[in-house]
Coordinates of C-alpha atoms in Angstrom, one line a residue:
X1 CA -78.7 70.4 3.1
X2 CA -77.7 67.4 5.3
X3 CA -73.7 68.3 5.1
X4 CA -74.4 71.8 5.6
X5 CA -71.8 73.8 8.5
X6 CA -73.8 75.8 11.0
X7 CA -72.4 78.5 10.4
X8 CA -73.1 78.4 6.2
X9 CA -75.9 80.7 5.9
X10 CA -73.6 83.1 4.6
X11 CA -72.5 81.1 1.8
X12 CA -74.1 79.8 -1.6
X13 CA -71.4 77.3 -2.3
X14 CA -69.6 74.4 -0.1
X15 CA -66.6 74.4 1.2
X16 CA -63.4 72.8 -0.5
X17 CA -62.6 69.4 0.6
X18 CA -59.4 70.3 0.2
X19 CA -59.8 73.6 2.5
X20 CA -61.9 71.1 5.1
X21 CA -59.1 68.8 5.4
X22 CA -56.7 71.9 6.1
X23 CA -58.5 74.0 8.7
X24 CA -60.1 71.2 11.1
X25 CA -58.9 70.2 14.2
X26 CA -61.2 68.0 15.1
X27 CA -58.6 65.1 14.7
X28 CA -56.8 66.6 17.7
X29 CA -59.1 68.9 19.8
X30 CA -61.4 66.2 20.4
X31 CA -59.8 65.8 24.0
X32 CA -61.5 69.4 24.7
X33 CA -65.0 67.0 24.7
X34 CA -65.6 67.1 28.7
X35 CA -64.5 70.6 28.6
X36 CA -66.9 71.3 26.6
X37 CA -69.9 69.7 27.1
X38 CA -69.1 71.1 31.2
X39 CA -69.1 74.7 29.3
X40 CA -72.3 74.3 27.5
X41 CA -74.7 72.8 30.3
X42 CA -73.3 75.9 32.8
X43 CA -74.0 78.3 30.0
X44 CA -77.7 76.5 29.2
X45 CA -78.5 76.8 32.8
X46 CA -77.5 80.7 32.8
X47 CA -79.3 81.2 29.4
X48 CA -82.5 79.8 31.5
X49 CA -81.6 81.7 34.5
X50 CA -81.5 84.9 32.9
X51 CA -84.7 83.8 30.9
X52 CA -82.8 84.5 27.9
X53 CA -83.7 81.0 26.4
X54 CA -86.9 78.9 27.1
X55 CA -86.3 76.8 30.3
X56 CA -87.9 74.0 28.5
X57 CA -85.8 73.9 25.2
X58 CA -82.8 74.1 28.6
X59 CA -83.8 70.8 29.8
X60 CA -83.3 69.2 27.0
X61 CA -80.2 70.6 25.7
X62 CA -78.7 69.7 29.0
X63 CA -79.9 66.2 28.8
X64 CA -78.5 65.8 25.2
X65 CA -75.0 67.2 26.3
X66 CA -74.8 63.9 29.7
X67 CA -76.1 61.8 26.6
X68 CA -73.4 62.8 24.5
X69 CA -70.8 63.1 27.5
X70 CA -71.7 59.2 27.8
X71 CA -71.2 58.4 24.3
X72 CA -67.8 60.2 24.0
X73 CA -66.5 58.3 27.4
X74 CA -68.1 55.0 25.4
X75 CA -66.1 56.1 22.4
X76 CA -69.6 55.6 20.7
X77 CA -69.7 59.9 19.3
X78 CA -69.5 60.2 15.8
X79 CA -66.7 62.1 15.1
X80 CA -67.3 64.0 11.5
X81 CA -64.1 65.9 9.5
X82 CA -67.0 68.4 8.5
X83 CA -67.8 69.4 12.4
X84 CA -64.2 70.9 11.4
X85 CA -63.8 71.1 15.3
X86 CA -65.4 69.5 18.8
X87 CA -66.8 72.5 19.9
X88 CA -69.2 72.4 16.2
X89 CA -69.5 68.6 16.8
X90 CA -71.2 68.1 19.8
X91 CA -73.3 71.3 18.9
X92 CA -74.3 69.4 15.8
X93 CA -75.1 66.5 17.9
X94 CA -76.8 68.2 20.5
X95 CA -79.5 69.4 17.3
X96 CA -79.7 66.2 15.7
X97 CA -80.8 64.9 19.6
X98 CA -83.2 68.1 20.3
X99 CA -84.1 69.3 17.3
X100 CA -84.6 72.9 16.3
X101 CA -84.4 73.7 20.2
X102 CA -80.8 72.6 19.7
X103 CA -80.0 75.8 18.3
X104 CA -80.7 78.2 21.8
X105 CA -77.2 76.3 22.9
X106 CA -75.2 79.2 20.8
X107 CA -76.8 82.3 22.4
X108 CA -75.2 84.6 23.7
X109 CA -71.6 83.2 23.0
X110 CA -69.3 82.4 20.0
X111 CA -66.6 79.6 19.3
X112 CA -63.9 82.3 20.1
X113 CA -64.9 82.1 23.8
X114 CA -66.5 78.9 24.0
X115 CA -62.7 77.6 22.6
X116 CA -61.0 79.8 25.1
X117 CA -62.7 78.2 27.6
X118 CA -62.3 74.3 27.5
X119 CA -58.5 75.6 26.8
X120 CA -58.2 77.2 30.2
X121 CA -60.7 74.3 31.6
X122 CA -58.0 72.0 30.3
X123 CA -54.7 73.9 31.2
X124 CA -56.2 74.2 35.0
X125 CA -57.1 70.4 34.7
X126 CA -53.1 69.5 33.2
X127 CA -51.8 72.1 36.2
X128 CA -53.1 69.8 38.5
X129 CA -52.1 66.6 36.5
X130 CA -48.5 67.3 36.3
X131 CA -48.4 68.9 39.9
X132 CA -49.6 65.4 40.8
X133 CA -46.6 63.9 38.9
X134 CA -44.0 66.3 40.0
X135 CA -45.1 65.4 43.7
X136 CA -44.8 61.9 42.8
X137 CA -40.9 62.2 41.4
X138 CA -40.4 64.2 44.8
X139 CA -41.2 61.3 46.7
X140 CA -39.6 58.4 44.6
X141 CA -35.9 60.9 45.6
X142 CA -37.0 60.8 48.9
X143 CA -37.1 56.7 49.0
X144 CA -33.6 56.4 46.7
X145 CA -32.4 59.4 49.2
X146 CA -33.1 57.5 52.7
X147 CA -32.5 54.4 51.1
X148 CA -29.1 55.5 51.0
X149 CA -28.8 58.4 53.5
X150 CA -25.0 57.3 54.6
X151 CA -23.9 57.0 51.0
X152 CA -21.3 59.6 50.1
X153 CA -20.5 60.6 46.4
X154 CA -18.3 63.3 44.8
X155 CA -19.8 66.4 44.2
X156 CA -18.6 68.0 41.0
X157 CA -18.3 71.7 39.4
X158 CA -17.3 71.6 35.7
X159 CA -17.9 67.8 36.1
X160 CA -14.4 67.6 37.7
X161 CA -14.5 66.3 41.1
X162 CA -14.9 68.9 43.6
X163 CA -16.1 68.2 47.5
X164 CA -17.8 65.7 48.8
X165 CA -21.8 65.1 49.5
X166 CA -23.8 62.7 50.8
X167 CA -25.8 61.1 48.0
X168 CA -29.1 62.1 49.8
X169 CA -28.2 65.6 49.7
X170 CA -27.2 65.4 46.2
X171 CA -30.5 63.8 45.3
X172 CA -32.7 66.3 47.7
X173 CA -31.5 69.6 45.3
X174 CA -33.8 67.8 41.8
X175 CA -36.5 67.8 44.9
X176 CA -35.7 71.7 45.0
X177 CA -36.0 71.8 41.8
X178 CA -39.2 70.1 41.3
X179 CA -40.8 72.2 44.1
X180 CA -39.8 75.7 42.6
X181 CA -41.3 74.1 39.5
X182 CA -45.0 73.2 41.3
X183 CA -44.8 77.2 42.7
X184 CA -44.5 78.3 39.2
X185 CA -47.5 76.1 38.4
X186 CA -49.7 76.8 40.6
X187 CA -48.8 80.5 40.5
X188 CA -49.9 79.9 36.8
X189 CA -52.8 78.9 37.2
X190 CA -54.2 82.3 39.2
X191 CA -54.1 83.8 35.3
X192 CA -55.7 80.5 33.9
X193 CA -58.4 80.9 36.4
X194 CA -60.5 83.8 34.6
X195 CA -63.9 83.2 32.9
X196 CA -63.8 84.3 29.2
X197 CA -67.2 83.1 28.3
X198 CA -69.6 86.1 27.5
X199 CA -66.7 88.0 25.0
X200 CA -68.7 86.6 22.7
X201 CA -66.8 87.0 19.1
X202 CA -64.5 89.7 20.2
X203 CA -67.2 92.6 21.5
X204 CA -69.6 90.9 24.2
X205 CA -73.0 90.2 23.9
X206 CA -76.3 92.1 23.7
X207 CA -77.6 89.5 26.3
X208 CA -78.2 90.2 30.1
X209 CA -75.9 87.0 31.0
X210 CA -74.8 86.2 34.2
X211 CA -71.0 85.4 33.4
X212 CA -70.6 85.3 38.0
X213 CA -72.4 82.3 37.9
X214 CA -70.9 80.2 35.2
X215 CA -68.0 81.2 36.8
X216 CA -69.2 79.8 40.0
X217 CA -70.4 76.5 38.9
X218 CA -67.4 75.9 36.5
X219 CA -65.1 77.0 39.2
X220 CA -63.2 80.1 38.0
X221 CA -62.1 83.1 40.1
X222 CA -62.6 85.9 38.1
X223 CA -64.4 87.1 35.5
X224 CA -62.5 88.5 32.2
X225 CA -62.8 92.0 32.2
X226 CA -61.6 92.8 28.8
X227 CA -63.4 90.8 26.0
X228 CA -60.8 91.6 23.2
X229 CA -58.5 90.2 25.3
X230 CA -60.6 87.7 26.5
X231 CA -60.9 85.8 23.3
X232 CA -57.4 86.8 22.0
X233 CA -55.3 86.0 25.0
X234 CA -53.0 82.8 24.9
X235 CA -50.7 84.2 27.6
X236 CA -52.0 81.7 30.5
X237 CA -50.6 79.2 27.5
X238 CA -47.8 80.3 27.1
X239 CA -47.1 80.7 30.7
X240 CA -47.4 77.4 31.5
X241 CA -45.5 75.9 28.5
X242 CA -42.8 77.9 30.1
X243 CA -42.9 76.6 33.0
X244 CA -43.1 73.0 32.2
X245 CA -40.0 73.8 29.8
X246 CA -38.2 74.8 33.0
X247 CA -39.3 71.4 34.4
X248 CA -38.0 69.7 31.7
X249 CA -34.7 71.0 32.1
X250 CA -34.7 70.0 35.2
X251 CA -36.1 66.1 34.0
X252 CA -33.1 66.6 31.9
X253 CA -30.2 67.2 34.2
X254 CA -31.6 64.8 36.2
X255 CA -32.1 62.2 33.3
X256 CA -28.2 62.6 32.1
X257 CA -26.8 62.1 35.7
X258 CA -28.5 59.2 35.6
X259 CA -26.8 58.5 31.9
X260 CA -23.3 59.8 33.4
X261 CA -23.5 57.9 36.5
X262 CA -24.8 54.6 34.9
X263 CA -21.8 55.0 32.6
X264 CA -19.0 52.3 32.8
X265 CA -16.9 54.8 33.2
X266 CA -18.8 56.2 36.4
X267 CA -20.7 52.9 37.2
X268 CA -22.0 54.5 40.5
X269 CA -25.3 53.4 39.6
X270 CA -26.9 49.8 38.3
X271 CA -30.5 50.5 36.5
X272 CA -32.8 47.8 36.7
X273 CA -33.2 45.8 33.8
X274 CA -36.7 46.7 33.3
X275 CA -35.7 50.0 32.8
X276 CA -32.9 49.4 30.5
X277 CA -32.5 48.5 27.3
X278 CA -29.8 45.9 25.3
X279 CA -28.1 46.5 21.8
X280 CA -29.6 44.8 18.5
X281 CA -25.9 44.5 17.5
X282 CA -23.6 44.3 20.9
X283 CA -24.7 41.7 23.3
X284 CA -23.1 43.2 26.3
X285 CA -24.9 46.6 26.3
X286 CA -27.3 47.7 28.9
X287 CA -28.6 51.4 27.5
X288 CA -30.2 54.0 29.5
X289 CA -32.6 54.7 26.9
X290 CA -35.4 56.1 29.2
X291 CA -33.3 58.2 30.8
X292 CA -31.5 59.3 27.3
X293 CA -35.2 59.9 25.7
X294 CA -36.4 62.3 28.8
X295 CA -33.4 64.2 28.6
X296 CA -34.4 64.2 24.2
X297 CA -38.0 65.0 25.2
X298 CA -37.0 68.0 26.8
X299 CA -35.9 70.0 23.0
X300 CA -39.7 69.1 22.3
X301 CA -41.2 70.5 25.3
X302 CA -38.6 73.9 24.2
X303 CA -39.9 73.5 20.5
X304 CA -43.7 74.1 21.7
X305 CA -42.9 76.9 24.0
X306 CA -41.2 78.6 20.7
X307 CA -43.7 77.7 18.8
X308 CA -46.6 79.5 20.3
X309 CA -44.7 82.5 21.0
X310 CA -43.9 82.8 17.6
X311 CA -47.2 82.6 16.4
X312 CA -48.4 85.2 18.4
X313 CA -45.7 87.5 17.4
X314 CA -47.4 90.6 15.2
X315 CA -50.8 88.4 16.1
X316 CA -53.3 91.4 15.6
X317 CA -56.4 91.6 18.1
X318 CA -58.7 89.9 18.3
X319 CA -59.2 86.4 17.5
X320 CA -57.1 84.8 14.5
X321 CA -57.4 81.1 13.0
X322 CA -53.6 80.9 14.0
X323 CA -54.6 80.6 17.6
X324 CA -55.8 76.9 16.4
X325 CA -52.0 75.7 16.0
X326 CA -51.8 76.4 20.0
X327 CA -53.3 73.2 20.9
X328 CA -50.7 70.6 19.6
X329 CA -47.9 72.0 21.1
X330 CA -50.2 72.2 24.1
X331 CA -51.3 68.9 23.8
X332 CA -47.8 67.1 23.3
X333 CA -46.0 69.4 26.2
X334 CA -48.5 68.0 28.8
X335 CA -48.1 64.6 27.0
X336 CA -44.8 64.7 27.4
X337 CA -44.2 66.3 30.5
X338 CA -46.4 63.7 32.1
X339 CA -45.2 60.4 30.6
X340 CA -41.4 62.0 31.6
X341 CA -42.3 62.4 35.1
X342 CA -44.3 58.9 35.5
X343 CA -41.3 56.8 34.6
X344 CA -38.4 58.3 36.5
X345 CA -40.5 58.1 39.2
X346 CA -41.1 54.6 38.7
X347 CA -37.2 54.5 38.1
X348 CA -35.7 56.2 40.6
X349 CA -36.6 54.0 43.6
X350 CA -35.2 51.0 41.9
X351 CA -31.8 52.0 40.5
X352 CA -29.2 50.3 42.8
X353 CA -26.3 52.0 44.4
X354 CA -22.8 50.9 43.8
X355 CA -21.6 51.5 46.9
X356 CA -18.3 50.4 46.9
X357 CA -17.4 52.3 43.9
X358 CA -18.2 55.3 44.9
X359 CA -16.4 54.6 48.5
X360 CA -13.3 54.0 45.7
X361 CA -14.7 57.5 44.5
X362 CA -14.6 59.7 47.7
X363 CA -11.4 58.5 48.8
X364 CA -9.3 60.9 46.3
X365 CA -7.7 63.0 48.0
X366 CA -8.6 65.8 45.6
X367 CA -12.1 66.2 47.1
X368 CA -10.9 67.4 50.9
X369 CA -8.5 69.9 49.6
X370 CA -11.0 72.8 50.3
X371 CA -10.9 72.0 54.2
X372 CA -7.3 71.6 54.5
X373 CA -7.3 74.9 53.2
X374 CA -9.8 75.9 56.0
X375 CA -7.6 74.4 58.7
X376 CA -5.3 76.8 57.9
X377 CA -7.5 79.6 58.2
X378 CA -8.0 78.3 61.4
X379 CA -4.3 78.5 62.3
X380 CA -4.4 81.8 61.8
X381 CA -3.7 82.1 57.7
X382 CA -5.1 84.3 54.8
X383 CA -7.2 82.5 52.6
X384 CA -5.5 83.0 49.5
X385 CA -2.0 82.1 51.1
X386 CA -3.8 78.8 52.8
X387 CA -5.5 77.8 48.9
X388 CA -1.6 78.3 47.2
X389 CA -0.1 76.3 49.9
X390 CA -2.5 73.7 49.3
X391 CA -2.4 73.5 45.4
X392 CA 1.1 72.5 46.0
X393 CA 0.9 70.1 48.8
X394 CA -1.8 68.4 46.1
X395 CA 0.2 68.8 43.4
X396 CA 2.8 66.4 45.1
X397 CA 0.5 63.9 46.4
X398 CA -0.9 63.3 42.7
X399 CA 2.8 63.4 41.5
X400 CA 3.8 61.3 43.8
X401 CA 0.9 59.1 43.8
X402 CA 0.1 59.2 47.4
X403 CA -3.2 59.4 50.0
X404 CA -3.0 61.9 52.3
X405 CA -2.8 59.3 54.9
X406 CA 0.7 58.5 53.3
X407 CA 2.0 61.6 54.3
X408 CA 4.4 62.5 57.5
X409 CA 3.9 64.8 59.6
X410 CA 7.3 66.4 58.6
X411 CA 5.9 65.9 55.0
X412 CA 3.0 68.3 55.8
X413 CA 4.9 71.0 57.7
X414 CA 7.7 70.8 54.4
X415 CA 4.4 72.5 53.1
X416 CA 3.5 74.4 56.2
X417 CA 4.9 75.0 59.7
X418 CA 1.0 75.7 60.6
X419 CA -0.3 72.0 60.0
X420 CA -0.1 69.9 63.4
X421 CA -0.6 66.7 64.4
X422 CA -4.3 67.1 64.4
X423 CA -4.4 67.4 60.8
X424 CA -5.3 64.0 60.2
X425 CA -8.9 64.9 61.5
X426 CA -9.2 67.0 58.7
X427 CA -8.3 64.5 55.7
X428 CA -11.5 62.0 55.2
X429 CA -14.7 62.6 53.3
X430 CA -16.8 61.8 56.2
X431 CA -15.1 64.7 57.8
X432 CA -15.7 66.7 55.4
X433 CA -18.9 66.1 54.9
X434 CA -19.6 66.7 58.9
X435 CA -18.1 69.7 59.0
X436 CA -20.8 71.3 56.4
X437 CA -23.3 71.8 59.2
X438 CA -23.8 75.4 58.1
X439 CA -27.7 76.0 56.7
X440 CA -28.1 74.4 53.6
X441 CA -24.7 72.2 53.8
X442 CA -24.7 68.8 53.2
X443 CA -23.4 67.4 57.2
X444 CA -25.8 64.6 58.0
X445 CA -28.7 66.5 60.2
X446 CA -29.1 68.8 57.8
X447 CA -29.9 66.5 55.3
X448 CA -32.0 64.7 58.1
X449 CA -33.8 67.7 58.5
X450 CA -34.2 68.2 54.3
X451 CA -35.7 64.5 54.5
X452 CA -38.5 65.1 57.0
X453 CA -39.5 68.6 55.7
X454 CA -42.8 68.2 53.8
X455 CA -42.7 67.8 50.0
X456 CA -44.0 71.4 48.5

């Protein structure tokens, strides 16, 4: 029969329509088409190698599979709610081209490997996509950073005001961030990198194949060495939507600074209006809606994660239909992770400084309390006796309403016969931020140095 499955020899009756809408995936997996039709010609060539197939019916197999590659980048293929998935629609394809020849393209292999290989052909392929983007973000906090490398900003703990940074250094710790992120990736994508083609079903085949050189021409390191596992195993998946959820934290905290800062409140930052958005209701309002929907993005990107683990909790070996619901969360974490990174880096470079307010910012007094304590460390105090002695002389300048500039010299030794007329040296941000010259400290070479290390 013309609407028959290929795989319906089993069966007398047809499938529900019902039960055809339900189980297929083509409607979503149809992005797997390169990965598979790259699977397929390097398993036809084995298959003729090993003389396993006839090196004729080969040829044309492979010829079908560029003609078909050609119609699916034309978005001329024929896509078919009965081919339930890709994989079965450009296998029925490749018969309707060939002919009864079409059939050799199944030897030797089922769709339980032949699936778990476009998957890991993919997640290699979105390892190196969002790698791509995360470098690209780096470099976008590199321009805003040296485009403002003598900016100073309050740093903050508990998002109370705390010390202060130079903005560049401030900015350089999301590069951190990003490049701990492309480690995990790439360290990812060691375990992605193993062939699971020739597990067949679940047990292997009865077929001398050649699984070293698919490998080889498809570009994989190792060959699986486990075929239960091989057609079962969604860990590299899982891996990977871990790690981009630990990138999207870090778009996140990065995306509500941006909110915070933009704030009127804040207003150290001005976003561009084509990155902001008005009010259908208040004329005056300028939103930091991308920012507010990459930080929103993020509970997606945790939602997938969850979502696979929990349906391979209790997932018996091998192969199960669930492991079908692990391409949409798949699918919409490197969607999402992708679009997220794009557009702050197209952001970032453009949101304007508001320089004066934050030199308003840095000038509390608050944020060099730390070092006054140091100086008297210096002059020979404990710690702990220099940080109480402080906390009063600061409680009396905000009480009082006074800069530390407004104080006496007399007023400072009422605190402390240790302070001394070199004291003032120790009361201005830029100070401050000097004196941090310690590895990893935010004094101005250091974040010099941060700026011409190499992006990793």
């Amino acid at each position: 029969m013309r609407n028959r499955k290929l795989w319906q020899g089993r069966f007398e009756g047809s499938t529900d329509p019902l039960v055809e809408r339900f189980t297929a995936s083509i409607q979503f997996d149809n992005r797997l088409a390169p990965y598979d039709i790259a699977g397929s010609i390097a398993h036809c060539r084995m298959l003729a190698a090993q003389k396993i197939i006839p090196s004729g019916a080969a040829r044309k197999i492979i010829r079908a599979l560029k003609a078909i590659e050609k119609e699916i980048a034309r978005g001329r293929f024929p896509l078919q709610e009965r081919d339930e998935d890709i994989h079965m629609a450009i296998e029925r394809r490749v018969i309707a081209k060939v002919g009864p020849d079409g059939g050799y393209l199944h030897t030797a292999r089922s769709r339980n490997d032949q699936v778990a290989l476009d998957l890991r052909m993919y997640v290699r392929d979105a390892i190196r996509e969002i790698g791509a983007g995360i470098v690209g973000l780096q470099r976008s906090i590199e321009e805003l950073a040296r485009a403002n490398a003598d900016v100073l900003v309050p740093g903050y703990t508990h998002l109370q005001r705390a010390q202060p940074l130079l903005l560049a250094h401030h900015l350089l710790a999301y590069r951190e961030m990003l490049g701990r992120d492309r480690e995990r990736l790439r360290d990812c994508a060691k375990r992605v990198n193993v062939l699971p083609l020739g597990a067949g079903a679940l047990a292997g085949t009865t077929f001398a194949i050649d699984p070293k050189r698919v490998a080889k021409e498809l570009g994989f390191t190792r060959v699986a060495a486990n075929s239960v596992d091989a057609v079962s195993d969604r860990d590299f998946v899982i891996e990977f939507l871990a790690a981009c959820a630990i990138l999207a934290a870090h778009l996140s905290r990065l995306a509500e600074e941006i909110v915070i800062w933009a704030s009127s409140e804040f207003s150290f930052v001005r976003l561009p209006d084509a990155f902001a958005t008005g009010s259908s209701m208040m004329p005056q309002k300028r939103n930091p809606d991308v920012a507010e929907l990459v930080r929103g993005k993020c509970g997606r990107v945790y939602g997938n994660l969850i979502a696979l683990l929990t349906i391979l909790k209790g997932l018996p070996l091998s192969y199960n239909r669930d492991l079908q619901e692990d391409k949409e969360p798949l699918f919409d974490t490197v969607d999402t992770v992708s679009s997220s990174l794009r557009v702050l880096a197209a952001m970032l470079p453009r949101i304007e400084i508001c320089r004066e307010r934050l030199r308003q910012a840095v000038s509390d007094p608050a944020l060099v309390a730390t070092d006054i304590a140091d100086y008297l460390v210096r002059k020979g105090l404990a710690f702990r006796r220099a940080h109480e002695i402080v906390g009063k002389l600061m409680r009396f300048v905000e009480k009082e309403g006074l800069t530390l500039s407004d104080l006496s010299l007399e007023q400072w030794r009422s605190f402390c016969p240790n302070f001394g007329p070199d004291i003032a040296a120790w009361t201005t941000a830029e100070a401050a931020v000097a004196r941090r010259a310690a590895p990893g400290g935010t004094a101005p070479n250091n974040v010099r140095k941060q700026l011409s290390a190499r992006t990793r």
